[in-house]
Coordinates of C-alpha atoms in Angstrom, one line a residue:
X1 CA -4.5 55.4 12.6
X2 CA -5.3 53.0 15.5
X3 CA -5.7 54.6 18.8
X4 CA -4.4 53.0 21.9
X5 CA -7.6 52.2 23.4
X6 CA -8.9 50.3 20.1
X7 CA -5.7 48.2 20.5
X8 CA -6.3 47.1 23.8
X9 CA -10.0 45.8 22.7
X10 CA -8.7 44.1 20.2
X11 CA -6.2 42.4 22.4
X12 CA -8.8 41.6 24.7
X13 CA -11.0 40.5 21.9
X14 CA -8.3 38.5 21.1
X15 CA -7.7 36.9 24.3
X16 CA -11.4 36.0 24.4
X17 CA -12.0 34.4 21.4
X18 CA -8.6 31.9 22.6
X19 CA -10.0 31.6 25.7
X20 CA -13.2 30.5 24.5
X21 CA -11.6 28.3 21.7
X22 CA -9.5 26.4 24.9
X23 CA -12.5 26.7 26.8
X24 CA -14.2 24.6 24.2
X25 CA -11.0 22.1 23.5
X26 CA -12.1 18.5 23.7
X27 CA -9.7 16.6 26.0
X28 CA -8.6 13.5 23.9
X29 CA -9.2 9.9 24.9
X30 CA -11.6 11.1 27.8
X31 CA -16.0 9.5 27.5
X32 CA -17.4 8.3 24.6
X33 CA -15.4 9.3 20.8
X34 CA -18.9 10.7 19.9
X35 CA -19.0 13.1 22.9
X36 CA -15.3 14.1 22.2
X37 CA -16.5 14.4 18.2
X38 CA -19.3 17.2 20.0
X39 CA -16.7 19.0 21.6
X40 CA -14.8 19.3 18.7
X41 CA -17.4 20.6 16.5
X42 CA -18.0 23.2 18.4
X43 CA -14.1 24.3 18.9
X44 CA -14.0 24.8 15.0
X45 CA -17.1 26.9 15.1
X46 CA -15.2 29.1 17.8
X47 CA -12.3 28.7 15.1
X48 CA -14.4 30.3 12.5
X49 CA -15.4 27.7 10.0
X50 CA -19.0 27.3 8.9
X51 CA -21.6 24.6 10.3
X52 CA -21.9 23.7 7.0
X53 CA -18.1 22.6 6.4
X54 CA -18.3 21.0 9.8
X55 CA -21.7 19.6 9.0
X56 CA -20.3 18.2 5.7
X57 CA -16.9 16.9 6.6
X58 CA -17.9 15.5 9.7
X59 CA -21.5 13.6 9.4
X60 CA -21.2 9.9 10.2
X61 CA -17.5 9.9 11.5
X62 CA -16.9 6.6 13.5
X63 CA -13.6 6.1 15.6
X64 CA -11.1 3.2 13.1
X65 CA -9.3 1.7 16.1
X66 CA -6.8 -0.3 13.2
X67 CA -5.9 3.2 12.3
X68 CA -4.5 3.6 16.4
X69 CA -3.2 0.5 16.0
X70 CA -1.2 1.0 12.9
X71 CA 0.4 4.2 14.6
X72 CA 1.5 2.7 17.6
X73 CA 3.0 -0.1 15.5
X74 CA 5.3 2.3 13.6
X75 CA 8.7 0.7 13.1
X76 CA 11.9 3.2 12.6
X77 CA 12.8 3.2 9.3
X78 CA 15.9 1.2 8.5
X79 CA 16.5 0.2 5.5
X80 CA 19.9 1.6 4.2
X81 CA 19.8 3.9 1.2
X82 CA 21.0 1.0 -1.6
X83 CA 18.0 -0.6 -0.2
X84 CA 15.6 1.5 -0.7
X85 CA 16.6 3.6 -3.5
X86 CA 17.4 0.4 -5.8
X87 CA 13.6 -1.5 -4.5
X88 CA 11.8 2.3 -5.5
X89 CA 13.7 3.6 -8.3
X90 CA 14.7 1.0 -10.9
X91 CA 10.8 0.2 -11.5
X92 CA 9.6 3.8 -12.0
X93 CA 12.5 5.2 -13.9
X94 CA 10.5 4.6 -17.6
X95 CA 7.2 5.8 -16.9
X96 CA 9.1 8.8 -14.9
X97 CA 11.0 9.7 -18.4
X98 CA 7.0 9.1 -20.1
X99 CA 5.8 11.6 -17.3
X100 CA 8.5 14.4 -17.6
X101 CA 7.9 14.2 -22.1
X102 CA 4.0 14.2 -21.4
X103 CA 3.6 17.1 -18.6
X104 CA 6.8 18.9 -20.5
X105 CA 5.2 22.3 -21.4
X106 CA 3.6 22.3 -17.9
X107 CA 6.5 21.1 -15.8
X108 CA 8.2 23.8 -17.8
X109 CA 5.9 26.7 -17.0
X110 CA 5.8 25.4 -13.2
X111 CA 10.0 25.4 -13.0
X112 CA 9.5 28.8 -14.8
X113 CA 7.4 30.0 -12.0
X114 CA 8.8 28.3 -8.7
X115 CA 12.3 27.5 -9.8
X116 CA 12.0 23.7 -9.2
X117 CA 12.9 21.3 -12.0
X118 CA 10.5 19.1 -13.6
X119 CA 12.8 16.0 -12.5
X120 CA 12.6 16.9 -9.0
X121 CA 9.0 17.3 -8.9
X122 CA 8.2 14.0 -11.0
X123 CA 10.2 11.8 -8.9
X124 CA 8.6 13.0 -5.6
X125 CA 5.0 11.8 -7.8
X126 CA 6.6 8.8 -8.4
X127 CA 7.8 7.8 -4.9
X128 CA 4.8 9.1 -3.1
X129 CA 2.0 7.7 -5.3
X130 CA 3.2 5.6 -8.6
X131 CA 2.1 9.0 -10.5
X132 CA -1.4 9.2 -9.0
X133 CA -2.1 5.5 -9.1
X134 CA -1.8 4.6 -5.6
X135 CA -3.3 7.8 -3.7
X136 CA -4.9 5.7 -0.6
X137 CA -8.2 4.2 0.6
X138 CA -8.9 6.1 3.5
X139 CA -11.4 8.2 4.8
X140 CA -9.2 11.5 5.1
X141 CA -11.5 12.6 8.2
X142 CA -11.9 9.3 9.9
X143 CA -7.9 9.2 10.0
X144 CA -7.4 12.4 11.5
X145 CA -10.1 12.5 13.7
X146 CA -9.3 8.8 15.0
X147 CA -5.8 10.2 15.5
X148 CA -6.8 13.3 17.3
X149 CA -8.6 11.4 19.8
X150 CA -5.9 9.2 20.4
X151 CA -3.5 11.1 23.2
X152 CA -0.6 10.6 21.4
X153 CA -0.7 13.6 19.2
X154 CA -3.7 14.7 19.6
X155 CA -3.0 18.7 19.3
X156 CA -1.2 17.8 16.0
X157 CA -4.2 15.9 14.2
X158 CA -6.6 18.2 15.6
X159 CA -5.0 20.4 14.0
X160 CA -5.6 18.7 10.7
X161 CA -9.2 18.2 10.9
X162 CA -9.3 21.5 11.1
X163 CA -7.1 22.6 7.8
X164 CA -9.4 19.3 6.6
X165 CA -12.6 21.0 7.0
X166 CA -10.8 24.3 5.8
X167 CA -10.3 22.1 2.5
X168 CA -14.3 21.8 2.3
X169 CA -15.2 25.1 3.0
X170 CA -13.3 26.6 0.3
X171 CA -14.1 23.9 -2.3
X172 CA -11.2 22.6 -3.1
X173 CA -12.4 18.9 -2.6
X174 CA -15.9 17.6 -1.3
X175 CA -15.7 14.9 2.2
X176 CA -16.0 11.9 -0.4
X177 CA -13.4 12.3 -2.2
X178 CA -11.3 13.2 0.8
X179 CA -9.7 10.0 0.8
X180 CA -5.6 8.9 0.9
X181 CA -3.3 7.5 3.4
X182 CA -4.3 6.0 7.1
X183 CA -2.3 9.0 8.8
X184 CA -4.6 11.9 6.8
X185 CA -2.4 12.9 3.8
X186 CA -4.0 13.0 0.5
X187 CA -3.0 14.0 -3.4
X188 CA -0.7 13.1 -5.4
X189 CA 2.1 13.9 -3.6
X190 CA 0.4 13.1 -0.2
X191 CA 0.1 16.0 1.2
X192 CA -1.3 16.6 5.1
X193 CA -4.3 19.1 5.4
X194 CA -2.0 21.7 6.5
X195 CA 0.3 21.5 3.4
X196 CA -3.0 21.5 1.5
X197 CA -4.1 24.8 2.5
X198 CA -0.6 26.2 2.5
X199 CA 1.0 25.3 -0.8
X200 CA -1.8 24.1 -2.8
X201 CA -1.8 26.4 -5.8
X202 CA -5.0 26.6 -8.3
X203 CA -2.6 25.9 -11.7
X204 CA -4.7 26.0 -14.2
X205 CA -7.2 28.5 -13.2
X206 CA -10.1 26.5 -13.0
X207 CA -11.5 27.6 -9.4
X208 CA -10.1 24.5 -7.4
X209 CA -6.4 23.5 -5.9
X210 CA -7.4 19.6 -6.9
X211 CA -4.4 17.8 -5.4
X212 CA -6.4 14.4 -6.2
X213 CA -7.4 15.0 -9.9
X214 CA -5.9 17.4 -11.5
X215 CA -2.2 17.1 -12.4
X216 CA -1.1 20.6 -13.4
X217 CA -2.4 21.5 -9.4
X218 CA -0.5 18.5 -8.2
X219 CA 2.9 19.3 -9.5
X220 CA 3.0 23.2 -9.2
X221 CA 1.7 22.7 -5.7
X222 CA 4.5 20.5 -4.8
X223 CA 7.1 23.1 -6.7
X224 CA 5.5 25.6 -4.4
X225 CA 5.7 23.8 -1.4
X226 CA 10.0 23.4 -2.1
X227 CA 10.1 27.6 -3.3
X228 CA 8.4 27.8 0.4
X229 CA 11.2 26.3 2.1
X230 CA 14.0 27.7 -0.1
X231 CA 14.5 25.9 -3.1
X232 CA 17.1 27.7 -5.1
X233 CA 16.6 27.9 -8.8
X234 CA 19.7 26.6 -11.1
X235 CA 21.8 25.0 -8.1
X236 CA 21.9 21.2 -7.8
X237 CA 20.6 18.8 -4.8
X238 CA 23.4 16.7 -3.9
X239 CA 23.5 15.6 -0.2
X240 CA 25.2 18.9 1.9
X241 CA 23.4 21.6 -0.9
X242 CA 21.1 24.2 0.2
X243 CA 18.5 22.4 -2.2
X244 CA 19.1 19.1 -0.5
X245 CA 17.8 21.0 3.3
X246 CA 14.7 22.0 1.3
X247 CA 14.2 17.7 -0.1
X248 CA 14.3 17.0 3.9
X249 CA 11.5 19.3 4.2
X250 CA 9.5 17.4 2.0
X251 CA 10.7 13.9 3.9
X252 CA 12.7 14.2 7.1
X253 CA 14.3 10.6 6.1
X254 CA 18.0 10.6 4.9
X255 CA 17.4 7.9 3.1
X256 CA 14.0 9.0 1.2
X257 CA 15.4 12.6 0.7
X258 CA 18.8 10.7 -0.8
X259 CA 16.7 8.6 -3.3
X260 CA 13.9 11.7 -4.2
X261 CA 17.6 13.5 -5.5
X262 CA 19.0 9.8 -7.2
X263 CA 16.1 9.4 -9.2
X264 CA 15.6 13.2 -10.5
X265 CA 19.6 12.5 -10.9
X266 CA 18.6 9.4 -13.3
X267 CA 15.7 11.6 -15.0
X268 CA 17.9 14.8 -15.7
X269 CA 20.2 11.7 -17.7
X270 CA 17.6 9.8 -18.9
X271 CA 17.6 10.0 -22.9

């Protein structure tokens, strides 16, 4: 049993180690990107994570102003859903039908597991990354810690370099091969650091959740990442469903969620 007293240290402890971790808190866009880089190191020591995670995942960072550039260009997203569904679908239907025979016992084992068919999970690989092909060419921590320096959301990406070097530190990935989109998400199925450390599920028991390389770990960890939010097994995802809420988890977009459920619709009828 806890006694009073002992909770109060511990809340104080508690309050410490925050106030030390703010205390630490490099103010974005403020000196030199190297200074700010300093600071930042040592808020994720105060965060817990090891020098060498911090020495690994951050040595040699440099500041990619295109990458500030491309997020303050961000147009809104507009194109209607006959648009985009019929330029992302039509192309990817055929190897999607080759993906769902190939990964069949596994995709089977993973919608035993988390509920989530294997049509569902296949077109979100297809959409995201052509299957794997197309995973991105950035540095994962140059993104993130560009972005956290930038004012705009700095908390947010700060954030992420820290589920990043969380990534590192449990050996999931080395800083290398940490590489993806320009914003920071990586895998298969793109996921941001956070979603990494969340959802990523260690399929096939080998001692790493490899989003990047190993398939089995990409599609159960995107399964997992849907049972998270709610996905119910057996019920369908048309626009209005319970399952369709959870799609909009994975993409915020109308319009993406709509074609993620048209093309698992085309899958499930696929011969």
């Amino acid at each position: 049993m806890t006694s009073r007293v002992s909770l109060g240290t511990l809340a104080v402890g508690a309050w410490l180690l925050t106030s030390t971790a703010s205390a630490l808190a490099a103010p974005c866009g403020t000196g030199s990107f190297e200074a700010w880089l300093d600071d930042f190191k040592k808020e994720a020591v105060a965060k817990g994570i090891s020098q060498n995670a911090i020495q690994a995942g951050l040595a040699g960072v440099t500041q990619d102003k295109a990458i500030v550039a491309r997020d303050h260009s961000q147009q809104v997203f507009n194109q209607t859903f006959e648009q985009f569904s019929g330029r992302m679908v039509p192309p990817r239907l055929t190897r999607g039908s080759d993906m769902l025979k190939r990964y069949g016992s596994v995709l089977s084992r993973i919608e035993e597991a988390y509920g989530v068919p294997g049509e569902i999970i296949v077109a979100i690989w297809g959409l995201e990354t052509d299957f794997g092909v197309n995973t991105g060419k950035f540095s994962t921590m140059r993104s993130l810690a560009t972005l956290a320096y930038d004012c705009r959301r700095s908390d947010m990406f700060k954030a992420e370099m820290l589920d990043a070097l969380r990534i590192i530190e449990r050996g999931d990935l080395s800083p290398q091969e940490m590489r993806g989109a320009w914003a920071g998400e990586i895998g298969q199925t793109q996921f941001m650091p956070s979603s990494y450390i969340k959802f990523a599920v260690d399929f096939d028991n080998n001692g790493k959740r490899d989003l990047l390389h190993n398939v089995p770990d990409v599609l159960a960890s995107t399964a997992n990442f849907l049972k998270s939010y709610g996905w119910k097994k057996g019920k369908d995802w048309e626009p209005g469903s319970e399952n369709f809420a959870v799609i909009k988890q994975w993409n915020k977009s109308e319009v993406y969620a709509r074609t993620i459920g048209y093309f698992a619709t085309q899958l499930a009828r696929a011969p």
